[in-house]
Short mmCIF file of C-alpha atoms in Angstrom, two decimals:
data_model
loop_
_atom_site.label_atom_id
_atom_site.label_comp_id
_atom_site.label_asym_id
_atom_site.label_seq_id
_atom_site.Cartn_x
_atom_site.Cartn_y
_atom_site.Cartn_z
CA UNK A 1322 1.87 -18.19 35.56
CA UNK A 1323 1.42 -14.56 36.56
CA UNK A 1324 -1.76 -12.58 36.00
CA UNK A 1325 -2.18 -13.22 32.26
CA UNK A 1326 -1.49 -16.96 31.86
CA UNK A 1327 -2.10 -20.41 33.35
CA UNK A 1328 0.08 -23.49 33.04
CA UNK A 1329 -1.80 -26.77 32.53
CA UNK A 1330 0.42 -29.67 33.59
CA UNK A 1331 -0.08 -33.22 32.32
CA UNK A 1332 1.67 -36.56 32.69
CA UNK A 1333 3.78 -36.68 29.55
CA UNK A 1334 4.43 -35.28 26.09
CA UNK A 1335 1.69 -37.34 24.41
CA UNK A 1336 -0.88 -35.96 26.85
CA UNK A 1337 0.39 -32.41 26.26
CA UNK A 1338 -0.11 -32.86 22.50
CA UNK A 1339 -3.65 -34.18 23.02
CA UNK A 1340 -4.62 -31.42 25.46
CA UNK A 1341 -3.21 -28.71 23.21
CA UNK A 1342 -5.17 -30.08 20.25
CA UNK A 1343 -8.40 -30.18 22.27
CA UNK A 1344 -7.91 -26.63 23.54
CA UNK A 1345 -6.92 -25.27 20.14
CA UNK A 1346 -10.05 -26.69 18.51
CA UNK A 1347 -12.34 -24.02 20.00
CA UNK A 1348 -10.72 -21.44 22.31
CA UNK A 1349 -13.16 -19.05 23.99
CA UNK A 1350 -13.05 -15.28 23.73
CA UNK A 1351 -10.26 -13.87 25.86
CA UNK A 1352 -7.82 -16.76 25.30
CA UNK A 1353 -5.05 -15.27 23.18
CA UNK A 1354 -2.38 -17.96 22.96
CA UNK A 1355 -1.73 -21.66 23.58
CA UNK A 1356 1.85 -22.89 23.90
CA UNK A 1357 2.35 -26.67 24.04
CA UNK A 1358 5.56 -27.98 25.53
CA UNK A 1359 7.01 -31.22 26.91
CA UNK A 1360 4.50 -31.76 29.76
CA UNK A 1361 2.50 -28.56 29.86
CA UNK A 1362 0.29 -26.25 27.84
CA UNK A 1363 0.56 -22.55 28.63
CA UNK A 1364 -2.75 -20.71 28.21
CA UNK A 1365 -2.39 -16.93 27.83
CA UNK A 1366 -5.48 -14.78 28.30
CA UNK A 1367 -6.62 -11.16 28.45
CA UNK A 1368 -7.84 -10.43 32.00
CA UNK A 1369 -10.04 -7.62 30.66
CA UNK A 1370 -12.06 -10.10 28.59
CA UNK A 1371 -12.06 -13.17 30.84
CA UNK A 1372 -10.78 -14.36 34.23
CA UNK A 1373 -8.25 -16.87 35.45
CA UNK A 1374 -11.04 -18.89 37.08
CA UNK A 1375 -13.05 -19.05 33.84
CA UNK A 1376 -10.00 -20.07 31.84
CA UNK A 1377 -9.06 -22.76 34.38
CA UNK A 1378 -12.60 -24.17 34.28
CA UNK A 1379 -12.53 -24.26 30.48
CA UNK A 1380 -9.14 -26.04 30.47
CA UNK A 1381 -10.28 -28.70 32.95
CA UNK A 1382 -13.52 -29.36 31.08
CA UNK A 1383 -12.02 -29.38 27.60
CA UNK A 1384 -8.91 -31.39 28.41
CA UNK A 1385 -10.87 -34.50 29.46
CA UNK A 1386 -13.14 -34.65 26.42
CA UNK A 1387 -12.67 -37.29 23.76
CA UNK A 1388 -11.72 -35.34 20.68
CA UNK A 1389 -10.43 -36.03 17.21
CA UNK A 1390 -8.66 -32.67 17.24
CA UNK A 1391 -5.33 -34.48 17.68
CA UNK A 1392 -5.63 -36.17 14.28
CA UNK A 1393 -2.28 -36.35 12.45
CA UNK A 1394 -1.31 -33.26 10.55
CA UNK A 1395 0.00 -33.01 6.99
CA UNK A 1396 3.19 -34.79 5.99
CA UNK A 1397 6.24 -32.69 5.08
CA UNK A 1398 9.43 -34.29 3.78
CA UNK A 1399 12.64 -32.45 4.62
CA UNK A 1400 15.43 -33.08 2.13
CA UNK A 1401 18.55 -33.59 4.23
CA UNK A 1402 22.29 -34.04 3.81
CA UNK A 1403 23.71 -36.30 6.52
CA UNK A 1404 27.12 -34.71 7.02
CA UNK A 1405 26.81 -33.04 10.43
CA UNK A 1406 29.79 -32.13 12.57
CA UNK A 1407 28.64 -34.49 15.34
CA UNK A 1408 27.43 -37.40 13.18
CA UNK A 1409 30.34 -39.74 13.88
CA UNK A 1410 30.58 -38.89 17.58
CA UNK A 1411 26.81 -39.31 18.05
CA UNK A 1412 26.83 -42.75 16.44
CA UNK A 1413 29.75 -43.77 18.65
CA UNK A 1414 27.95 -42.41 21.71
CA UNK A 1415 24.88 -44.52 20.88
CA UNK A 1416 26.99 -47.60 20.11
CA UNK A 1417 25.79 -48.01 16.53
CA UNK A 1418 27.35 -47.54 13.07
CA UNK A 1419 26.90 -44.19 11.34
CA UNK A 1420 24.91 -45.81 8.52
CA UNK A 1421 22.45 -47.26 11.04
CA UNK A 1422 22.00 -43.89 12.76
CA UNK A 1423 21.23 -42.26 9.42
CA UNK A 1424 18.87 -44.99 8.26
CA UNK A 1425 16.92 -45.02 11.52
CA UNK A 1426 16.62 -41.23 11.52
CA UNK A 1427 15.31 -41.38 7.94
CA UNK A 1428 12.96 -44.30 8.55
CA UNK A 1429 11.21 -42.69 11.52
CA UNK A 1430 8.03 -40.70 11.03
CA UNK A 1431 8.39 -37.67 13.25
CA UNK A 1432 5.69 -35.39 14.65
CA UNK A 1433 6.01 -31.76 15.75
CA UNK A 1434 5.23 -31.88 19.47
CA UNK A 1435 5.76 -28.17 20.04
CA UNK A 1436 7.82 -25.20 18.85
CA UNK A 1437 10.00 -22.84 20.82
CA UNK A 1438 13.53 -21.59 21.43
CA UNK A 1439 13.32 -19.61 18.16
CA UNK A 1440 10.54 -18.91 15.64
CA UNK A 1441 9.87 -22.03 13.62
CA UNK A 1442 12.13 -24.31 15.70
CA UNK A 1443 10.13 -27.54 15.89
CA UNK A 1444 10.70 -30.19 18.57
CA UNK A 1445 10.13 -33.48 16.72
CA UNK A 1446 9.32 -36.80 18.41
CA UNK A 1447 8.79 -40.29 17.03
CA UNK A 1448 7.66 -43.65 18.38
CA UNK A 1449 10.17 -45.14 15.92
CA UNK A 1450 13.15 -43.41 17.58
CA UNK A 1451 14.47 -45.28 20.66
CA UNK A 1452 17.47 -43.11 21.50
CA UNK A 1453 18.09 -40.49 24.17
CA UNK A 1454 20.91 -38.29 22.93
CA UNK A 1455 22.67 -36.08 25.50
CA UNK A 1456 23.23 -32.45 24.56
CA UNK A 1457 26.74 -31.09 24.10
CA UNK A 1458 28.57 -30.30 27.33
CA UNK A 1459 29.42 -26.88 25.92
CA UNK A 1460 26.86 -25.36 23.53
CA UNK A 1461 28.09 -23.83 20.29
CA UNK A 1462 27.97 -20.05 20.07
CA UNK A 1463 26.70 -20.34 16.49
CA UNK A 1464 24.77 -23.16 14.86
CA UNK A 1465 24.22 -22.48 11.13
CA UNK A 1466 20.67 -22.16 9.82
CA UNK A 1467 19.37 -25.43 8.42
CA UNK A 1468 21.40 -27.64 10.77
CA UNK A 1469 19.59 -30.88 11.67
CA UNK A 1470 20.26 -32.09 15.18
CA UNK A 1471 19.39 -34.44 18.04
CA UNK A 1472 18.88 -33.76 21.75
CA UNK A 1473 17.26 -36.10 24.26
CA UNK A 1474 14.37 -37.84 22.50
CA UNK A 1475 13.97 -34.93 20.04
CA UNK A 1476 15.14 -34.14 16.56
CA UNK A 1477 14.88 -30.74 14.93
CA UNK A 1478 16.32 -28.25 12.46
CA UNK A 1479 17.56 -24.73 13.20
CA UNK A 1480 15.58 -22.07 11.25
CA UNK A 1481 18.34 -19.46 11.61
CA UNK A 1482 21.84 -18.98 12.98
CA UNK A 1483 21.63 -19.23 16.76
CA UNK A 1484 23.61 -20.64 19.68
CA UNK A 1485 22.71 -24.24 20.48
CA UNK A 1486 23.72 -27.43 22.24
CA UNK A 1487 22.10 -30.06 20.01
CA UNK A 1488 24.28 -32.68 18.31
CA UNK A 1489 24.38 -31.90 14.60
CA UNK A 1490 23.98 -34.81 12.18
CA UNK A 1491 23.01 -33.06 8.94
CA UNK A 1492 21.62 -30.00 7.20
CA UNK A 1493 18.74 -28.90 4.99
CA UNK A 1494 18.04 -26.03 2.61
CA UNK A 1495 14.36 -25.93 3.63
CA UNK A 1496 12.94 -22.50 4.49
CA UNK A 1497 11.76 -23.38 7.98
CA UNK A 1498 10.65 -19.87 8.89
CA UNK A 1499 9.64 -17.06 6.52
CA UNK A 1500 7.93 -14.12 8.27
CA UNK A 1501 6.66 -12.76 4.93
CA UNK A 1502 4.86 -15.97 3.96
CA UNK A 1503 1.15 -16.59 4.49
CA UNK A 1504 2.14 -19.59 6.66
CA UNK A 1505 5.43 -18.41 8.15
CA UNK A 1506 6.30 -21.62 10.00
CA UNK A 1507 6.91 -24.69 7.85
CA UNK A 1508 6.47 -27.14 10.75
CA UNK A 1509 3.68 -26.07 13.15
CA UNK A 1510 2.53 -28.41 15.96
CA UNK A 1511 1.17 -31.85 14.88
CA UNK A 1512 2.80 -31.73 11.44
CA UNK A 1513 4.25 -35.11 10.41
CA UNK A 1514 7.84 -35.02 9.18
CA UNK A 1515 10.15 -37.36 7.32
CA UNK A 1516 13.79 -36.70 6.57
CA UNK A 1517 14.72 -37.81 3.05
CA UNK A 1518 17.99 -37.70 1.09
CA UNK A 1519 18.50 -34.49 -0.81
CA UNK A 1520 18.39 -36.32 -4.15
CA UNK A 1521 14.87 -37.75 -3.57
CA UNK A 1522 12.07 -36.41 -5.73
CA UNK A 1523 8.63 -35.36 -4.60
CA UNK A 1524 6.49 -38.44 -4.15
CA UNK A 1525 3.19 -39.37 -2.55
CA UNK A 1526 3.02 -41.00 0.86
CA UNK A 1527 1.15 -44.25 1.14
CA UNK A 1528 -0.47 -43.35 4.46
CA UNK A 1529 -1.88 -39.99 3.46
CA UNK A 1530 -5.61 -39.50 3.23
CA UNK A 1531 -7.49 -38.66 0.03
CA UNK A 1532 -7.35 -34.93 0.72
CA UNK A 1533 -3.82 -34.73 2.11
CA UNK A 1534 -0.69 -33.76 0.25
CA UNK A 1535 2.97 -34.44 0.76
CA UNK A 1536 5.66 -31.84 0.19
CA UNK A 1537 9.36 -32.48 -0.12
CA UNK A 1538 11.13 -29.31 0.98
CA UNK A 1539 14.72 -28.28 0.48
CA UNK A 1540 15.71 -30.34 -2.58
CA UNK A 1541 18.49 -28.90 -4.69
CA UNK A 1542 16.24 -28.85 -7.79
CA UNK A 1543 13.14 -27.60 -5.96
CA UNK A 1544 11.64 -24.15 -6.38
CA UNK A 1545 11.67 -23.56 -2.62
CA UNK A 1546 13.45 -20.25 -1.88
CA UNK A 1547 16.65 -20.31 0.16
CA UNK A 1548 16.25 -20.10 3.93
CA UNK A 1549 15.79 -16.64 5.37
CA UNK A 1550 17.85 -15.47 8.29
CA UNK A 1551 14.76 -13.81 9.76
CA UNK A 1552 16.22 -10.32 9.61
CA UNK A 1553 14.84 -7.54 7.44
CA UNK A 1554 16.73 -5.12 5.17
CA UNK A 1555 19.13 -2.66 6.79
CA UNK A 1556 16.94 0.31 5.81
CA UNK A 1557 13.41 1.50 6.42
CA UNK A 1558 12.08 1.88 2.85
CA UNK A 1559 8.98 3.89 1.96
CA UNK A 1560 5.80 2.04 2.91
CA UNK A 1561 2.43 2.96 1.45
CA UNK A 1562 1.64 6.67 1.74
CA UNK A 1563 4.73 7.49 3.79
CA UNK A 1564 7.11 10.42 3.63
CA UNK A 1565 10.71 11.01 4.74
CA UNK A 1566 10.79 12.29 8.32
CA UNK A 1567 14.19 11.82 9.99
CA UNK A 1568 17.72 10.97 8.88
CA UNK A 1569 19.73 9.16 11.58
CA UNK A 1570 22.96 11.02 12.32
CA UNK A 1571 24.11 9.07 15.42
CA UNK A 1572 22.05 6.10 16.67
CA UNK A 1573 23.76 5.63 20.04
CA UNK A 1574 24.08 2.08 21.44
CA UNK A 1575 20.82 0.71 19.97
CA UNK A 1576 17.79 2.08 18.13
CA UNK A 1577 14.98 -0.23 17.05
CA UNK A 1578 11.47 0.17 15.66
CA UNK A 1579 8.79 -0.91 18.16
CA UNK A 1580 5.00 -0.93 18.40
CA UNK A 1581 2.84 -2.90 20.85
CA UNK A 1582 4.19 -6.20 19.55
CA UNK A 1583 2.93 -9.52 18.21
CA UNK A 1584 0.19 -11.37 20.04
CA UNK A 1585 -1.13 -14.87 19.43
CA UNK A 1586 2.08 -16.22 17.84
CA UNK A 1587 3.78 -17.94 20.77
CA UNK A 1588 2.72 -21.43 19.63
CA UNK A 1589 4.88 -20.82 16.54
CA UNK A 1590 7.86 -19.83 18.69
CA UNK A 1591 7.35 -16.09 18.11
CA UNK A 1592 7.69 -13.82 21.15
CA UNK A 1593 5.46 -10.83 21.88
CA UNK A 1594 8.29 -8.32 21.41
CA UNK A 1595 7.17 -4.66 21.11
CA UNK A 1596 8.20 -1.64 23.15
CA UNK A 1597 9.48 -2.62 26.58
CA UNK A 1598 8.01 0.55 28.11
CA UNK A 1599 4.54 0.33 26.56
CA UNK A 1600 3.26 3.21 28.65
CA UNK A 1601 5.96 5.50 27.25
CA UNK A 1602 5.06 4.38 23.72
CA UNK A 1603 1.35 5.05 24.21
CA UNK A 1604 1.98 8.50 25.70
CA UNK A 1605 4.47 9.51 22.99
CA UNK A 1606 2.01 8.52 20.28
CA UNK A 1607 -0.85 10.42 21.90
CA UNK A 1608 1.31 13.54 22.18
CA UNK A 1609 1.74 13.69 18.37
CA UNK A 1610 -1.82 12.65 17.48
CA UNK A 1611 -1.08 9.01 16.62
CA UNK A 1612 -2.99 5.91 17.55
CA UNK A 1613 -1.41 4.49 20.73
CA UNK A 1614 -0.29 1.37 18.85
CA UNK A 1615 1.69 3.21 16.15
CA UNK A 1616 5.33 2.28 15.66
CA UNK A 1617 8.03 4.52 17.11
CA UNK A 1618 11.78 4.41 17.77
CA UNK A 1619 13.04 2.79 20.99
CA UNK A 1620 16.39 4.37 21.89
CA UNK A 1621 18.67 2.70 24.41
CA UNK A 1622 20.66 5.04 26.69
CA UNK A 1623 20.35 8.09 24.41
CA UNK A 1624 23.44 9.58 22.73
CA UNK A 1625 21.17 9.90 19.69
CA UNK A 1626 20.81 12.52 16.98
CA UNK A 1627 18.78 12.86 13.79
CA UNK A 1628 18.06 15.51 11.18
CA UNK A 1629 14.55 16.42 10.05
CA UNK A 1630 14.08 15.66 6.35
CA UNK A 1631 10.81 17.61 6.34
CA UNK A 1632 8.67 19.56 8.79
CA UNK A 1633 7.34 17.09 11.36
CA UNK A 1634 6.10 16.69 14.93
CA UNK A 1635 7.92 14.45 17.42
CA UNK A 1636 7.68 13.57 21.11
CA UNK A 1637 10.25 11.97 23.42
CA UNK A 1638 9.24 9.96 26.49
CA UNK A 1639 10.74 7.32 28.79
CA UNK A 1640 14.12 7.76 30.46
CA UNK A 1641 15.41 11.10 31.81
CA UNK A 1642 17.66 12.76 29.22
CA UNK A 1643 18.29 16.23 27.85
CA UNK A 1644 16.44 16.76 24.54
CA UNK A 1645 17.62 19.55 22.26
CA UNK A 1646 16.69 20.97 18.85
CA UNK A 1647 19.55 22.79 17.13
CA UNK A 1648 21.23 23.03 20.52
CA UNK A 1649 18.23 24.52 22.33
CA UNK A 1650 16.65 22.51 25.15
CA UNK A 1651 13.07 21.36 24.59
CA UNK A 1652 10.63 19.50 26.84
CA UNK A 1653 10.25 15.77 27.01
CA UNK A 1654 6.70 14.46 27.30
CA UNK A 1655 5.50 17.25 24.99
CA UNK A 1656 4.86 17.61 21.24
CA UNK A 1657 7.79 19.32 19.51
CA UNK A 1658 7.72 20.67 15.96
CA UNK A 1659 10.84 20.17 13.86
CA UNK A 1660 11.38 22.26 10.75
CA UNK A 1661 13.16 20.79 7.76
CA UNK A 1662 16.90 20.58 8.41
CA UNK A 1663 16.62 20.91 12.20
CA UNK A 1664 18.82 18.57 14.25
CA UNK A 1665 17.29 16.64 17.14
CA UNK A 1666 19.70 15.52 19.86
CA UNK A 1667 19.04 13.27 22.85
CA UNK A 1668 21.91 13.28 25.34
CA UNK A 1669 22.94 10.17 27.30
CA UNK A 1670 20.21 9.28 29.78
CA UNK A 1671 20.80 10.42 33.37
CA UNK A 1672 18.20 8.03 34.81
CA UNK A 1673 16.40 5.13 33.18
CA UNK A 1674 17.54 3.17 30.15
CA UNK A 1675 15.13 3.48 27.23
CA UNK A 1676 13.52 6.42 25.46
CA UNK A 1677 10.68 6.45 22.95
CA UNK A 1678 10.78 8.82 19.98
CA UNK A 1679 7.38 9.08 18.28
CA UNK A 1680 6.88 10.80 14.92
CA UNK A 1681 3.54 12.17 13.81
CA UNK A 1682 2.01 9.59 11.46
CA UNK A 1683 3.97 6.73 13.07
CA UNK A 1684 7.22 5.15 11.86
CA UNK A 1685 6.51 3.43 8.55
CA UNK A 1686 8.03 -0.03 8.10
CA UNK A 1687 6.88 -3.28 6.56
CA UNK A 1688 5.09 -5.40 9.16
CA UNK A 1689 6.30 -8.93 9.93
CA UNK A 1690 3.67 -11.26 11.41
CA UNK A 1691 1.35 -8.35 12.14
CA UNK A 1692 3.85 -6.03 13.83
CA UNK A 1693 6.59 -3.58 12.90
CA UNK A 1694 8.54 -4.42 16.05
CA UNK A 1695 12.16 -5.49 15.98
CA UNK A 1696 12.72 -8.77 17.84
CA UNK A 1697 16.44 -8.88 18.58
CA UNK A 1698 16.47 -12.57 19.58
CA UNK A 1699 14.51 -13.88 16.60
CA UNK A 1700 15.78 -11.36 14.06
CA UNK A 1701 12.23 -10.35 13.12
CA UNK A 1702 11.26 -6.91 11.91
CA UNK A 1703 13.49 -4.04 10.78
CA UNK A 1704 17.15 -4.30 11.68
CA UNK A 1705 18.50 -1.85 14.28
CA UNK A 1706 19.01 1.56 12.73
CA UNK A 1707 22.42 2.84 11.70
CA UNK A 1708 23.84 6.26 10.92
CA UNK A 1709 22.64 7.62 7.58
CA UNK A 1710 19.42 5.64 7.44
CA UNK A 1711 16.17 7.37 6.61
CA UNK A 1712 13.07 6.98 8.76
CA UNK A 1713 9.72 7.43 7.02
CA UNK A 1714 6.48 8.49 8.69
CA UNK A 1715 2.98 7.37 7.76
CA UNK A 1716 -0.07 9.48 7.15
CA UNK A 1717 -1.26 11.49 10.14
CA UNK A 1718 -4.66 10.41 11.50
CA UNK A 1719 -5.24 12.68 14.49
CA UNK A 1720 -4.54 16.20 15.69
CA UNK A 1721 -1.57 17.23 17.79
CA UNK A 1722 -3.02 18.05 21.22
CA UNK A 1723 -2.41 21.24 23.13
CA UNK A 1724 -0.32 20.20 26.15
CA UNK A 1725 0.69 22.67 28.85
CA UNK A 1726 2.44 19.98 30.87
CA UNK A 1727 2.42 16.22 31.27
CA UNK A 1728 3.05 14.62 34.68
CA UNK A 1729 5.85 12.05 34.69
CA UNK A 1730 8.38 10.77 37.15
CA UNK A 1731 12.10 10.04 37.03
CA UNK A 1732 12.90 6.28 36.98
CA UNK A 1733 14.18 5.31 40.45
CA UNK A 1734 17.50 3.62 41.18
CA UNK A 1735 15.76 1.25 43.61
CA UNK A 1736 12.66 -0.26 42.02
CA UNK A 1737 10.05 -2.11 44.08
CA UNK A 1738 8.31 -4.78 42.02
CA UNK A 1739 5.27 -6.90 42.81
CA UNK A 1740 5.77 -10.65 42.48
CA UNK A 1741 3.35 -13.56 42.25
CA UNK A 1742 4.41 -17.13 43.08
CA UNK A 1743 5.75 -18.97 40.04
CA UNK A 1744 4.60 -22.40 38.88
CA UNK A 1745 7.90 -23.96 40.06
CA UNK A 1746 8.31 -22.18 43.38
CA UNK A 1747 8.09 -25.61 45.04
CA UNK A 1748 11.37 -26.57 43.37
CA UNK A 1749 13.14 -24.23 45.79
CA UNK A 1750 13.85 -24.37 49.51
CA UNK A 1751 11.51 -22.21 51.66
CA UNK A 1752 14.55 -20.15 52.64
CA UNK A 1753 15.18 -19.39 48.96
CA UNK A 1754 11.65 -18.08 48.47
CA UNK A 1755 12.10 -15.87 51.55
CA UNK A 1756 15.49 -14.68 50.30
CA UNK A 1757 13.96 -13.68 46.98
CA UNK A 1758 11.67 -11.26 48.83
CA UNK A 1759 14.08 -10.16 51.56
CA UNK A 1760 17.12 -9.41 49.39
CA UNK A 1761 17.92 -6.26 47.47
CA UNK A 1762 18.98 -7.42 44.00
CA UNK A 1763 21.47 -5.61 41.76
CA UNK A 1764 20.95 -5.31 38.01
CA UNK A 1765 24.03 -6.73 36.26
CA UNK A 1766 25.51 -5.74 32.91
CA UNK A 1767 23.74 -8.76 31.38
CA UNK A 1768 20.67 -6.79 30.34
CA UNK A 1769 18.98 -6.44 26.96
CA UNK A 1770 15.54 -6.78 25.37
CA UNK A 1771 15.56 -10.53 26.11
CA UNK A 1772 16.06 -10.36 29.85
CA UNK A 1773 17.67 -8.92 32.97
CA UNK A 1774 20.12 -10.92 35.08
CA UNK A 1775 20.11 -10.04 38.79
CA UNK A 1776 22.92 -10.44 41.31
CA UNK A 1777 22.26 -11.38 44.93
CA UNK A 1778 22.03 -14.46 47.13
CA UNK A 1779 22.00 -17.92 45.57
CA UNK A 1780 18.47 -19.39 45.48
CA UNK A 1781 18.85 -23.00 46.58
CA UNK A 1782 16.84 -25.64 44.75
CA UNK A 1783 15.44 -28.76 46.41
CA UNK A 1784 15.02 -30.60 43.09
CA UNK A 1785 18.20 -31.16 41.09
CA UNK A 1786 16.53 -32.75 38.06
CA UNK A 1787 16.16 -30.96 34.72
CA UNK A 1788 12.84 -29.25 34.03
CA UNK A 1789 11.25 -30.29 30.72
CA UNK A 1790 10.75 -27.28 28.45
CA UNK A 1791 7.57 -25.35 29.18
CA UNK A 1792 5.90 -22.12 28.10
CA UNK A 1793 7.37 -18.83 29.28
CA UNK A 1794 5.99 -15.29 29.53
CA UNK A 1795 7.52 -11.82 29.87
CA UNK A 1796 7.97 -11.21 33.58
CA UNK A 1797 8.88 -14.81 34.45
CA UNK A 1798 11.75 -15.15 36.93
CA UNK A 1799 13.78 -18.10 35.71
CA UNK A 1800 16.52 -19.47 37.94
CA UNK A 1801 19.41 -21.14 36.04
CA UNK A 1802 21.71 -23.63 37.78
CA UNK A 1803 23.93 -20.83 39.15
CA UNK A 1804 21.02 -19.86 41.42
CA UNK A 1805 20.49 -16.20 40.52
CA UNK A 1806 17.29 -15.10 38.80
CA UNK A 1807 16.80 -13.82 35.26
CA UNK A 1808 13.73 -11.73 34.41
CA UNK A 1809 12.42 -12.50 30.91
CA UNK A 1810 11.37 -9.50 28.84
CA UNK A 1811 9.39 -9.06 25.61
CA UNK A 1812 11.97 -10.59 23.26
CA UNK A 1813 12.57 -13.60 25.52
CA UNK A 1814 12.02 -17.18 24.31
CA UNK A 1815 8.48 -18.57 24.42
CA UNK A 1816 9.63 -21.85 26.01
CA UNK A 1817 12.37 -22.53 28.51
CA UNK A 1818 13.86 -25.22 30.70
CA UNK A 1819 14.72 -23.34 33.90
CA UNK A 1820 12.23 -23.36 36.81
CA UNK A 1821 10.21 -20.17 37.32
CA UNK A 1822 10.18 -19.16 40.99
CA UNK A 1823 7.99 -16.07 40.52
CA UNK A 1824 6.17 -14.01 37.89
CA UNK A 1825 6.01 -10.21 37.74
CA UNK A 1826 2.54 -8.83 36.90
CA UNK A 1827 2.24 -7.61 33.32
CA UNK A 1828 1.53 -3.99 34.29
CA UNK A 1829 4.84 -3.74 36.20
CA UNK A 1830 7.00 -4.69 33.23
CA UNK A 1831 7.07 -1.13 31.89
CA UNK A 1832 9.02 -0.02 34.96
CA UNK A 1833 11.57 -2.80 34.44
CA UNK A 1834 12.25 -1.42 30.97
CA UNK A 1835 14.00 1.50 32.69
CA UNK A 1836 16.38 -0.31 35.05
CA UNK A 1837 20.05 -0.10 34.14
CA UNK A 1838 23.22 -1.85 35.34
CA UNK A 1839 23.88 -1.02 38.98
CA UNK A 1840 20.24 -0.21 39.77
CA UNK A 1841 18.59 -2.26 42.50
CA UNK A 1842 15.35 -4.23 42.55
CA UNK A 1843 13.27 -5.37 45.50
CA UNK A 1844 10.33 -7.77 45.27
CA UNK A 1845 7.15 -7.77 47.31
CA UNK A 1846 4.45 -10.42 47.36
CA UNK A 1847 1.18 -9.62 45.58
#
């Protein structure tokens, strides 16, 4: 699965749960993430600390051991109202009365097989549940947070408002995902789950061990806080020893706070996120004396302006755009001192898509799950900045370097990208694999921090069946049924159900951060 992950494939979901448990019991140094899914476990690793061959050998050896690591997890009871919009239709579809559907859903003991789609979204399975429920023909554009649904052999509850195609049979007030909590995900893999009526009180479970506990979550009289949407306040408040640095005058299309992202959270459904052009972030931070991992502003397309609230140093990197202070042109890729009251303007980008604005001391914002990055899909981290908002900077830790000039290049309109074979390349006709390399692809207007949709020839599949959900990585080329590839980026989902025909090496992803609608992309085998 590219140059930073392997995909271990097993026979069925039960085997995937067992293998994930065995691997999670004692991962070696260099293994950063394990993502269980329907029939696979994705193993992400750092190639500077280990190798693909060493990781593969560890997976093969560990997966066949007898282990008690897959012992049942704790039992959580989810207080549920059975009043979903699809309750009656689902019962009719299954050929049973509504009361029987509800009673069988309540009677089953469910287990979290894996998480994905969104942070804290748990795919629940049960040996007591005999039904296979088809998804909606047309997914809803918005499913309210707390909705309890069915799809295939799974049940689950939506942690936040998202689109979705599951059939909704009820709702809960349980806080399924809270990024500020010590344990942000209520239902991690292997947790046992029961759905109980909202009026039920907390009670022990007869099958729990002497050291286990049972929690009933989401009762109307419980002290559980209301579910969070996952988004942070609409301002960047002072954090620690921070000081006012910039006041946003005009944010342009999109401005978010980004650092190097969140690692090791994919098993909880949390994407890496972070700056899409990590090289530009590192350089901008170095130019103002910050640690390379400090948070900065990621500005899409430019058309941005801000006023200095105090004397400060800034640097702008990334796309090609005119940078001005009080109307006077200044250099990109260089430290620039702003005096209090000065206005910084970044014109619309002439080439490339995203700019990085670093402030000496780093942008100060409350971290969520170890990062200050904004994840636009999950709603994690600070909300996108708006006009009038104040950006604080942290304490400076290094000196501003003396820079006579920094070499950098203009993002090209035709980008050549290396491509490794994907784990599902054999789902496509040989001619489709050749066409992927031979064609010149056009970047469509469907482009954001989640992914890039490309236009070009249709890539014909030889297998029409649906792919069970499996782990995804930034750089994966998914091919939906329409046959044209989508490149997943840092805010993309951690699991997906479209076959991956190829994977772009991690180091190349920075260049993809700068493609814009109408640009062209060519792939070459690596």
